[in-house]
Amino acid sequence: MTGLTSNSSRHALSFRRTAFAVAICCFAVVSVPSASAQQNEDAFQSKVLPFLDRYCIECHMEGAAEGGIALDAFPNQAAALSAGKTWLRVMDAIEAGVMPPADSVQPEIQETRQVVAWIETDFLAAQCSANISSPAVVIRRLNRQEYNNTVRDLVGMDLDPARDFPPDDVGFGYDNVGSALNISPVHIEKYFDAAERVMDAAIVLPDVEPYSPAELIGLRTYPLPADAAVEFEHHLAPGRYLADFSLVRVGIAESVPPPKLVIGFGTDQRTVDATRVQDETVVYRYWLTVAEGDNQVSVALAPGQAESENFVVPKEVAANVSGDQRYGGDRGLHVDSMVVRGPVPTEPDGLPESHRRLLFTIPDFGDEARLNCANQVIARFAERAFRRPISKDELTGLLSVFRMAHDRGESFERCCQVALTAVLVSAQFLFLVEPDDAVDDRPLTDYELASRLSYFLWSTMPDEALLNDAKNGTLRQHLPEQVNRMLADSRSQAFVSNFTGQWLQLRHLNGVAPDQDLFPTFSDSLRDSMRQETERFFAYVLRENRSVLELLDCDYTFINGELAQHYDLADTAGADFQQVSLPDDRRGGIVTQASILTLTSNHNRTSPVKRGQWILQQLLGTPPPPPPPGVIPLDEGQQAAESASLRERLELHRANPECASCHSQMDPMGFALENFDAVGRWRNTDGDFAIDPSGELAGGRRFDDAAGLRQVLKATETRKFTRCLIENLLTYALGRGLEPGDYCTVESIREQLVRDEFCFQTILFGIVASDTFQNRGVSQE
């Protein structure tokens, strides 16, 4: 049973070959053995233990267990049921034929079936007991694709702000798994940079460059009294202006902080802080609004500032100083200059839709009006960004950010920009959060469920329809309608590309570089067409709710002119993709599409091993273990290539008994695809050698070529394939790896899929409706 050794790391958290009887799943495991439990215990002792003794114990005993798997510690049913994932790994290995090793005594088929049956029924039924809750989904940050999509839908601009983020780590095959999405100081820095870039692009700041400066005070100066305002007239047209206002400090130490001022233009009163200090001059730069009929400027110390003797000029002194006297030698603050530029329109032409969407209300005059508008703008943006209602404290904190910019004299647009940037660097935006102090499982709130659903099917934030259902508490009742709506929406393309890119490994296609001398027709555009064929095919089966078995074999595909030429198919021209019927059985389903055939090849030749391994791992969920150490690589020299066909060389190569058990599963599937070269074109010979695509799988399942292999997979591997597909979709939907208890959900969905004649959407509806998806789960500590 040494096959478990090399298989251990790959399968430690993999459950791609597990199953159980739904009828068994309905019963809880009880502490007091019943009559049926006693029978189960007898079955384990009479059928499983003899198998272990005969084929496994020699290599898997306590103290010297290969692969960390000890199988001699289970005297009875109760002990065996507590073995966690051990039995899933055992089932993976014996069903895949990788254990016992090929050089060991092999069990009869009936013996293997008895062990598998015990695992599928007794063991998994115990894991699915009613008193076992699913683990909680780990709090996770948005991955790069989700971040980009969410920002796009939040501000209405497609900016690719995550382009400089570190690559996302992958867990259980997917880049949306919380346990793998770590965060680093680099992430923090990049989040701030990205948030600022987004807001710079989304909100247009007022521009004063076209306007010449105008001095309102001239050469006159005014001492600023402690309890009154300095007033003077202006003749500005109505509109917004950027003002640079300066005070001169006479006899005031430089260490004394400059005061806060209230500067008013008629009805527009604004409290501002100093912008900068230059020796004795204090400058206040701020935006002001002039209304029709307002022609008076007033400047006064803000409340609380006049009590400081540092800033006081006695009122009687101020009244006696003539306008043309420079400062009068009096200690205190003196109004020195006010330069304005404008008027700048509040809503200039050419504003982007993002600006109008975010700043949907424009303030009137005065601080209060600006703060009221800011309240509305920030609250709406934060609720959408946080994907839920925001608390009073959260809004207060964001308004304080607005107020800091406001008090520095920034324009309303810039103040909002700063506050909304703070939203984009908040953990409530960057992370999918399902907080709870309770240790027990609980249903997700409607808002949490809306986020889980939208990031599953759209890889982005919930839209208004989802959030309205969440607000009204009706999301669960409307889930079927929402799923149908979401699949019909163009945003579901993100699900198609992200899921197929990882399940089928299409993302690796970008890293494939076939030898240009051997394959001169391969190009970047052809590579993109290959990827699009598979994505469009998958999307069609999904959206049209066709049988998932068509992914294994069918008589149609989606191609454009470039692919038609590559496939040597006539009557298809142009760059546009279209659905076509295949003229023969050479191609059909995923495994004969050029994308898969290319990414499972070497740069200069096909690789039956890679192709067979890909089918086992990605479609059937039974990945073979890595090769044992010390295996001599295949001779790739020209002399070897000319001496024998690739098939003959590989058959000699796998003569090593340690390799044979795995290669006997992989190689026949790979050889069946040898009529397709390393970029997926059809061929009848490999060099000077005729191609033999025939083969045989375990159980005497023979086939003549790729068409025969597809028929065998569709006829005999339906259970493995559908379970593998469900497991991958559930992992992607939850953002975590599956645990044994999740197989209640997996098998329940699989059996419903069979009843529904394998219609694809049955899987999605089953996932979304499951307690596993709709509940928070229990933290595993």
mmCIF file of N, CA and C in Angstrom, residues 573-677:
data_model
loop_
_atom_site.group_PDB
_atom_site.id
_atom_site.type_symbol
_atom_site.label_atom_id
_atom_site.label_comp_id
_atom_site.label_asym_id
_atom_site.label_seq_id
_atom_site.Cartn_x
_atom_site.Cartn_y
_atom_site.Cartn_z
ATOM 1 N N ALA A 573 -15.683 31.641 -41.315
ATOM 2 C CA ALA A 573 -14.727 32.706 -41.593
ATOM 3 C C ALA A 573 -14.997 33.886 -40.673
ATOM 4 N N GLY A 574 -13.989 34.745 -40.576
ATOM 5 C CA GLY A 574 -14.166 35.961 -39.798
ATOM 6 C C GLY A 574 -13.705 35.811 -38.372
ATOM 7 N N ALA A 575 -13.693 36.960 -37.681
ATOM 8 C CA ALA A 575 -13.198 36.978 -36.306
ATOM 9 C C ALA A 575 -14.258 36.603 -35.293
ATOM 10 N N ASP A 576 -15.531 36.666 -35.675
ATOM 11 C CA ASP A 576 -16.608 36.401 -34.725
ATOM 12 C C ASP A 576 -16.762 34.910 -34.464
ATOM 13 N N PHE A 577 -16.992 34.597 -33.192
ATOM 14 C CA PHE A 577 -17.230 33.205 -32.817
ATOM 15 C C PHE A 577 -18.657 32.814 -33.159
ATOM 16 N N GLN A 578 -18.831 31.562 -33.521
ATOM 17 C CA GLN A 578 -20.157 31.018 -33.776
ATOM 18 C C GLN A 578 -20.193 29.555 -33.396
ATOM 19 N N GLN A 579 -21.390 29.105 -33.080
ATOM 20 C CA GLN A 579 -21.564 27.685 -32.765
ATOM 21 C C GLN A 579 -21.609 26.902 -34.061
ATOM 22 N N VAL A 580 -20.842 25.804 -34.109
ATOM 23 C CA VAL A 580 -20.812 24.960 -35.306
ATOM 24 C C VAL A 580 -20.992 23.504 -34.908
ATOM 25 N N SER A 581 -21.592 22.746 -35.810
ATOM 26 C CA SER A 581 -21.688 21.302 -35.629
ATOM 27 C C SER A 581 -20.401 20.667 -36.129
ATOM 28 N N LEU A 582 -19.886 19.720 -35.389
ATOM 29 C CA LEU A 582 -18.645 19.056 -35.776
ATOM 30 C C LEU A 582 -18.944 18.001 -36.841
ATOM 31 N N PRO A 583 -18.138 17.950 -37.903
ATOM 32 C CA PRO A 583 -18.456 17.062 -39.038
ATOM 33 C C PRO A 583 -18.196 15.588 -38.767
ATOM 34 N N ASP A 584 -17.397 15.283 -37.746
ATOM 35 C CA ASP A 584 -17.105 13.882 -37.447
ATOM 36 C C ASP A 584 -16.854 13.769 -35.952
ATOM 37 N N ASP A 585 -16.419 12.579 -35.529
ATOM 38 C CA ASP A 585 -16.241 12.345 -34.090
ATOM 39 C C ASP A 585 -14.803 12.523 -33.626
ATOM 40 N N ARG A 586 -13.996 13.182 -34.443
ATOM 41 C CA ARG A 586 -12.620 13.415 -34.007
ATOM 42 C C ARG A 586 -12.591 14.278 -32.746
ATOM 43 N N ARG A 587 -13.411 15.326 -32.764
ATOM 44 C CA ARG A 587 -13.457 16.248 -31.630
ATOM 45 C C ARG A 587 -14.832 16.182 -30.979
ATOM 46 N N GLY A 588 -14.855 16.675 -29.758
ATOM 47 C CA GLY A 588 -16.104 16.736 -29.017
ATOM 48 C C GLY A 588 -15.816 16.837 -27.529
ATOM 49 N N GLY A 589 -16.363 17.842 -26.870
ATOM 50 C CA GLY A 589 -16.108 18.018 -25.443
ATOM 51 C C GLY A 589 -14.794 18.733 -25.186
ATOM 52 N N ILE A 590 -14.512 18.898 -23.915
ATOM 53 C CA ILE A 590 -13.369 19.714 -23.492
ATOM 54 C C ILE A 590 -12.026 19.098 -23.882
ATOM 55 N N VAL A 591 -11.900 17.783 -23.720
ATOM 56 C CA VAL A 591 -10.564 17.178 -23.833
ATOM 57 C C VAL A 591 -9.975 17.274 -25.226
ATOM 58 N N THR A 592 -10.781 17.513 -26.260
ATOM 59 C CA THR A 592 -10.228 17.616 -27.614
ATOM 60 C C THR A 592 -10.204 19.052 -28.109
ATOM 61 N N GLN A 593 -10.386 20.014 -27.224
ATOM 62 C CA GLN A 593 -10.262 21.411 -27.620
ATOM 63 C C GLN A 593 -8.797 21.828 -27.568
ATOM 64 N N ALA A 594 -8.427 22.710 -28.476
ATOM 65 C CA ALA A 594 -7.009 23.064 -28.639
ATOM 66 C C ALA A 594 -6.420 23.666 -27.378
ATOM 67 N N SER A 595 -7.231 24.369 -26.583
ATOM 68 C CA SER A 595 -6.707 24.977 -25.361
ATOM 69 C C SER A 595 -6.149 23.910 -24.431
ATOM 70 N N ILE A 596 -6.917 22.860 -24.200
ATOM 71 C CA ILE A 596 -6.491 21.801 -23.278
ATOM 72 C C ILE A 596 -5.347 21.007 -23.878
ATOM 73 N N LEU A 597 -5.432 20.701 -25.160
ATOM 74 C CA LEU A 597 -4.376 19.913 -25.804
ATOM 75 C C LEU A 597 -3.054 20.670 -25.811
ATOM 76 N N THR A 598 -3.098 21.989 -25.939
ATOM 77 C CA THR A 598 -1.868 22.783 -25.966
ATOM 78 C C THR A 598 -1.255 22.921 -24.584
ATOM 79 N N LEU A 599 -2.077 23.206 -23.587
ATOM 80 C CA LEU A 599 -1.504 23.410 -22.248
ATOM 81 C C LEU A 599 -1.040 22.106 -21.606
ATOM 82 N N THR A 600 -1.457 20.956 -22.155
ATOM 83 C CA THR A 600 -0.992 19.660 -21.629
ATOM 84 C C THR A 600 0.083 19.044 -22.518
ATOM 85 N N SER A 601 0.751 19.868 -23.291
ATOM 86 C CA SER A 601 1.843 19.403 -24.138
ATOM 87 C C SER A 601 3.148 20.052 -23.722
ATOM 88 N N ASN A 602 4.237 19.484 -24.170
ATOM 89 C CA ASN A 602 5.539 20.120 -24.041
ATOM 90 C C ASN A 602 5.705 21.133 -25.163
ATOM 91 N N HIS A 603 6.762 21.928 -25.108
ATOM 92 C CA HIS A 603 6.923 22.981 -26.113
ATOM 93 C C HIS A 603 7.226 22.425 -27.490
ATOM 94 N N ASN A 604 7.736 21.162 -27.539
ATOM 95 C CA ASN A 604 8.155 20.615 -28.826
ATOM 96 C C ASN A 604 7.455 19.315 -29.202
ATOM 97 N N ARG A 605 6.624 18.788 -28.315
ATOM 98 C CA ARG A 605 5.919 17.543 -28.620
ATOM 99 C C ARG A 605 4.738 17.376 -27.685
ATOM 100 N N THR A 606 3.918 16.407 -28.017
ATOM 101 C CA THR A 606 2.804 16.078 -27.137
ATOM 102 C C THR A 606 3.312 15.405 -25.874
ATOM 103 N N SER A 607 2.442 15.309 -24.879
ATOM 104 C CA SER A 607 2.788 14.616 -23.642
ATOM 105 C C SER A 607 1.599 13.772 -23.193
ATOM 106 N N PRO A 608 1.562 12.511 -23.589
ATOM 107 C CA PRO A 608 0.462 11.646 -23.147
ATOM 108 C C PRO A 608 0.351 11.584 -21.623
ATOM 109 N N VAL A 609 1.485 11.683 -20.936
ATOM 110 C CA VAL A 609 1.452 11.630 -19.470
ATOM 111 C C VAL A 609 0.718 12.856 -18.924
ATOM 112 N N LYS A 610 1.082 14.059 -19.412
ATOM 113 C CA LYS A 610 0.408 15.271 -18.944
ATOM 114 C C LYS A 610 -1.077 15.249 -19.271
ATOM 115 N N ARG A 611 -1.402 14.787 -20.461
ATOM 116 C CA ARG A 611 -2.802 14.764 -20.859
ATOM 117 C C ARG A 611 -3.600 13.768 -20.018
ATOM 118 N N GLY A 612 -3.024 12.606 -19.795
ATOM 119 C CA GLY A 612 -3.720 11.632 -18.955
ATOM 120 C C GLY A 612 -3.850 12.119 -17.526
ATOM 121 N N GLN A 613 -2.785 12.725 -17.015
ATOM 122 C CA GLN A 613 -2.834 13.261 -15.654
ATOM 123 C C GLN A 613 -3.886 14.355 -15.544
ATOM 124 N N TRP A 614 -3.989 15.203 -16.556
ATOM 125 C CA TRP A 614 -4.975 16.288 -16.534
ATOM 126 C C TRP A 614 -6.398 15.725 -16.450
ATOM 127 N N ILE A 615 -6.681 14.681 -17.222
ATOM 128 C CA ILE A 615 -8.016 14.076 -17.179
ATOM 129 C C ILE A 615 -8.294 13.501 -15.796
ATOM 130 N N LEU A 616 -7.322 12.773 -15.254
ATOM 131 C CA LEU A 616 -7.515 12.175 -13.934
ATOM 132 C C LEU A 616 -7.742 13.235 -12.869
ATOM 133 N N GLN A 617 -6.951 14.282 -12.912
ATOM 134 C CA GLN A 617 -6.989 15.282 -11.843
ATOM 135 C C GLN A 617 -8.132 16.267 -12.009
ATOM 136 N N GLN A 618 -8.263 16.860 -13.193
ATOM 137 C CA GLN A 618 -9.221 17.950 -13.360
ATOM 138 C C GLN A 618 -10.636 17.461 -13.629
ATOM 139 N N LEU A 619 -10.798 16.348 -14.340
ATOM 140 C CA LEU A 619 -12.141 15.885 -14.699
ATOM 141 C C LEU A 619 -12.658 14.778 -13.798
ATOM 142 N N LEU A 620 -11.781 13.905 -13.328
ATOM 143 C CA LEU A 620 -12.237 12.764 -12.523
ATOM 144 C C LEU A 620 -11.897 12.917 -11.048
ATOM 145 N N GLY A 621 -11.092 13.907 -10.701
ATOM 146 C CA GLY A 621 -10.790 14.140 -9.294
ATOM 147 C C GLY A 621 -9.931 13.087 -8.656
ATOM 148 N N THR A 622 -9.108 12.384 -9.438
ATOM 149 C CA THR A 622 -8.225 11.349 -8.887
ATOM 150 C C THR A 622 -6.785 11.632 -9.312
ATOM 151 N N PRO A 623 -6.199 12.699 -8.795
ATOM 152 C CA PRO A 623 -4.837 13.048 -9.220
ATOM 153 C C PRO A 623 -3.842 11.979 -8.799
ATOM 154 N N PRO A 624 -2.981 11.570 -9.707
ATOM 155 C CA PRO A 624 -1.964 10.588 -9.331
ATOM 156 C C PRO A 624 -0.924 11.225 -8.428
ATOM 157 N N PRO A 625 -0.213 10.429 -7.653
ATOM 158 C CA PRO A 625 0.850 10.984 -6.802
ATOM 159 C C PRO A 625 2.021 11.439 -7.642
ATOM 160 N N PRO A 626 2.867 12.305 -7.095
ATOM 161 C CA PRO A 626 4.070 12.707 -7.836
ATOM 162 C C PRO A 626 4.978 11.506 -8.041
ATOM 163 N N PRO A 627 5.823 11.559 -9.058
ATOM 164 C CA PRO A 627 6.693 10.403 -9.328
ATOM 165 C C PRO A 627 7.674 10.168 -8.191
ATOM 166 N N PRO A 628 8.042 8.918 -7.963
ATOM 167 C CA PRO A 628 9.020 8.633 -6.904
ATOM 168 C C PRO A 628 10.378 9.222 -7.257
ATOM 169 N N PRO A 629 11.201 9.480 -6.251
ATOM 170 C CA PRO A 629 12.527 10.065 -6.533
ATOM 171 C C PRO A 629 13.405 9.098 -7.314
ATOM 172 N N GLY A 630 14.299 9.671 -8.116
ATOM 173 C CA GLY A 630 15.275 8.870 -8.829
ATOM 174 C C GLY A 630 14.800 8.316 -10.147
ATOM 175 N N VAL A 631 13.601 8.698 -10.607
ATOM 176 C CA VAL A 631 13.118 8.190 -11.888
ATOM 177 C C VAL A 631 13.905 8.843 -13.014
ATOM 178 N N ILE A 632 14.426 8.058 -13.912
ATOM 179 C CA ILE A 632 15.201 8.570 -15.040
ATOM 180 C C ILE A 632 14.251 9.204 -16.040
ATOM 181 N N PRO A 633 14.497 10.460 -16.451
ATOM 182 C CA PRO A 633 13.585 11.102 -17.399
ATOM 183 C C PRO A 633 13.635 10.451 -18.768
ATOM 184 N N LEU A 634 12.585 10.666 -19.526
ATOM 185 C CA LEU A 634 12.505 10.116 -20.877
ATOM 186 C C LEU A 634 13.603 10.704 -21.747
ATOM 187 N N ASP A 635 14.235 9.864 -22.523
ATOM 188 C CA ASP A 635 15.286 10.309 -23.449
ATOM 189 C C ASP A 635 14.635 11.111 -24.574
ATOM 190 N N GLU A 636 14.974 12.412 -24.652
ATOM 191 C CA GLU A 636 14.381 13.292 -25.654
ATOM 192 C C GLU A 636 15.317 13.522 -26.841
ATOM 193 N N GLY A 637 16.428 12.805 -26.901
ATOM 194 C CA GLY A 637 17.398 13.011 -27.974
ATOM 195 C C GLY A 637 16.855 12.621 -29.330
ATOM 196 N N GLN A 638 17.489 13.165 -30.367
ATOM 197 C CA GLN A 638 17.036 12.902 -31.727
ATOM 198 C C GLN A 638 17.150 11.428 -32.079
ATOM 199 N N GLN A 639 18.212 10.778 -31.627
ATOM 200 C CA GLN A 639 18.398 9.360 -31.943
ATOM 201 C C GLN A 639 17.280 8.520 -31.342
ATOM 202 N N ALA A 640 16.908 8.838 -30.092
ATOM 203 C CA ALA A 640 15.819 8.095 -29.456
ATOM 204 C C ALA A 640 14.504 8.346 -30.178
ATOM 205 N N ALA A 641 14.265 9.610 -30.587
ATOM 206 C CA ALA A 641 13.007 9.937 -31.267
ATOM 207 C C ALA A 641 12.904 9.231 -32.612
ATOM 208 N N GLU A 642 14.042 9.022 -33.260
ATOM 209 C CA GLU A 642 14.018 8.364 -34.566
ATOM 210 C C GLU A 642 13.983 6.847 -34.463
ATOM 211 N N SER A 643 14.289 6.323 -33.289
ATOM 212 C CA SER A 643 14.372 4.871 -33.130
ATOM 213 C C SER A 643 13.037 4.220 -32.817
ATOM 214 N N ALA A 644 12.108 4.978 -32.218
ATOM 215 C CA ALA A 644 10.829 4.391 -31.818
ATOM 216 C C ALA A 644 9.797 5.499 -31.648
ATOM 217 N N SER A 645 8.541 5.103 -31.711
ATOM 218 C CA SER A 645 7.472 6.084 -31.512
ATOM 219 C C SER A 645 7.453 6.538 -30.052
ATOM 220 N N LEU A 646 6.797 7.644 -29.817
ATOM 221 C CA LEU A 646 6.685 8.156 -28.448
ATOM 222 C C LEU A 646 5.980 7.139 -27.562
ATOM 223 N N ARG A 647 4.987 6.484 -28.092
ATOM 224 C CA ARG A 647 4.273 5.479 -27.300
ATOM 225 C C ARG A 647 5.197 4.347 -26.898
ATOM 226 N N GLU A 648 6.012 3.874 -27.836
ATOM 227 C CA GLU A 648 6.927 2.773 -27.532
ATOM 228 C C GLU A 648 7.970 3.192 -26.504
ATOM 229 N N ARG A 649 8.464 4.407 -26.615
ATOM 230 C CA ARG A 649 9.466 4.880 -25.651
ATOM 231 C C ARG A 649 8.868 5.037 -24.250
ATOM 232 N N LEU A 650 7.634 5.529 -24.183
ATOM 233 C CA LEU A 650 6.990 5.673 -22.884
ATOM 234 C C LEU A 650 6.659 4.329 -22.259
ATOM 235 N N GLU A 651 6.315 3.350 -23.080
ATOM 236 C CA GLU A 651 6.027 2.016 -22.539
ATOM 237 C C GLU A 651 7.282 1.399 -21.930
ATOM 238 N N LEU A 652 8.433 1.631 -22.557
ATOM 239 C CA LEU A 652 9.684 1.159 -21.970
ATOM 240 C C LEU A 652 10.013 1.951 -20.706
ATOM 241 N N HIS A 653 9.727 3.231 -20.745
ATOM 242 C CA HIS A 653 10.055 4.121 -19.625
ATOM 243 C C HIS A 653 9.291 3.725 -18.359
ATOM 244 N N ARG A 654 8.054 3.286 -18.526
ATOM 245 C CA ARG A 654 7.254 2.969 -17.348
ATOM 246 C C ARG A 654 7.373 1.498 -16.931
ATOM 247 N N ALA A 655 8.403 0.835 -17.402
ATOM 248 C CA ALA A 655 8.610 -0.558 -17.006
ATOM 249 C C ALA A 655 8.918 -0.685 -15.530
ATOM 250 N N ASN A 656 9.396 0.398 -14.922
ATOM 251 C CA ASN A 656 9.661 0.413 -13.487
ATOM 252 C C ASN A 656 8.355 0.128 -12.745
ATOM 253 N N PRO A 657 8.290 -0.922 -11.910
ATOM 254 C CA PRO A 657 7.037 -1.258 -11.214
ATOM 255 C C PRO A 657 6.513 -0.129 -10.349
ATOM 256 N N GLU A 658 7.429 0.695 -9.803
ATOM 257 C CA GLU A 658 6.979 1.803 -8.967
ATOM 258 C C GLU A 658 6.199 2.836 -9.773
ATOM 259 N N CYS A 659 6.464 2.866 -11.080
ATOM 260 C CA CYS A 659 5.788 3.842 -11.932
ATOM 261 C C CYS A 659 4.549 3.272 -12.601
ATOM 262 N N ALA A 660 4.503 1.959 -12.733
ATOM 263 C CA ALA A 660 3.490 1.339 -13.579
ATOM 264 C C ALA A 660 2.073 1.576 -13.089
ATOM 265 N N SER A 661 1.857 1.564 -11.765
ATOM 266 C CA SER A 661 0.487 1.652 -11.265
ATOM 267 C C SER A 661 -0.164 2.977 -11.648
ATOM 268 N N CYS A 662 0.618 4.054 -11.610
ATOM 269 C CA CYS A 662 0.057 5.360 -11.993
ATOM 270 C C CYS A 662 -0.026 5.493 -13.506
ATOM 271 N N HIS A 663 1.048 5.089 -14.193
ATOM 272 C CA HIS A 663 1.064 5.253 -15.647
ATOM 273 C C HIS A 663 0.023 4.376 -16.329
ATOM 274 N N SER A 664 -0.351 3.282 -15.708
ATOM 275 C CA SER A 664 -1.368 2.431 -16.318
ATOM 276 C C SER A 664 -2.715 3.132 -16.361
ATOM 277 N N GLN A 665 -2.901 4.144 -15.511
ATOM 278 C CA GLN A 665 -4.134 4.929 -15.537
ATOM 279 C C GLN A 665 -3.998 6.141 -16.456
ATOM 280 N N MET A 666 -2.853 6.814 -16.382
ATOM 281 C CA MET A 666 -2.674 8.051 -17.145
ATOM 282 C C MET A 666 -2.415 7.804 -18.624
ATOM 283 N N ASP A 667 -1.476 6.931 -18.918
ATOM 284 C CA ASP A 667 -0.977 6.828 -20.284
ATOM 285 C C ASP A 667 -2.034 6.421 -21.304
ATOM 286 N N PRO A 668 -2.901 5.439 -21.022
ATOM 287 C CA PRO A 668 -3.904 5.108 -22.046
ATOM 288 C C PRO A 668 -4.771 6.302 -22.433
ATOM 289 N N MET A 669 -5.143 7.120 -21.461
ATOM 290 C CA MET A 669 -5.942 8.306 -21.784
ATOM 291 C C MET A 669 -5.140 9.283 -22.622
ATOM 292 N N GLY A 670 -3.871 9.458 -22.280
ATOM 293 C CA GLY A 670 -3.032 10.355 -23.058
ATOM 294 C C GLY A 670 -2.774 9.850 -24.461
ATOM 295 N N PHE A 671 -2.547 8.545 -24.605
ATOM 296 C CA PHE A 671 -2.323 7.976 -25.945
ATOM 297 C C PHE A 671 -3.556 8.115 -26.827
ATOM 298 N N ALA A 672 -4.739 8.099 -26.218
ATOM 299 C CA ALA A 672 -5.967 8.257 -27.007
ATOM 300 C C ALA A 672 -6.018 9.610 -27.697
ATOM 301 N N LEU A 673 -5.255 10.584 -27.198
ATOM 302 C CA LEU A 673 -5.264 11.934 -27.751
ATOM 303 C C LEU A 673 -4.049 12.217 -28.632
ATOM 304 N N GLU A 674 -3.292 11.179 -28.981
ATOM 305 C CA GLU A 674 -2.068 11.370 -29.749
ATOM 306 C C GLU A 674 -2.323 11.815 -31.180
ATOM 307 N N ASN A 675 -3.542 11.657 -31.683
ATOM 308 C CA ASN A 675 -3.839 12.179 -33.017
ATOM 309 C C ASN A 675 -3.853 13.707 -33.053
ATOM 310 N N PHE A 676 -3.774 14.344 -31.891
ATOM 311 C CA PHE A 676 -3.718 15.807 -31.818
ATOM 312 C C PHE A 676 -2.290 16.206 -31.444
ATOM 313 N N ASP A 677 -1.693 17.073 -32.249
ATOM 314 C CA ASP A 677 -0.316 17.458 -31.986
ATOM 315 C C ASP A 677 -0.234 18.417 -30.800
#
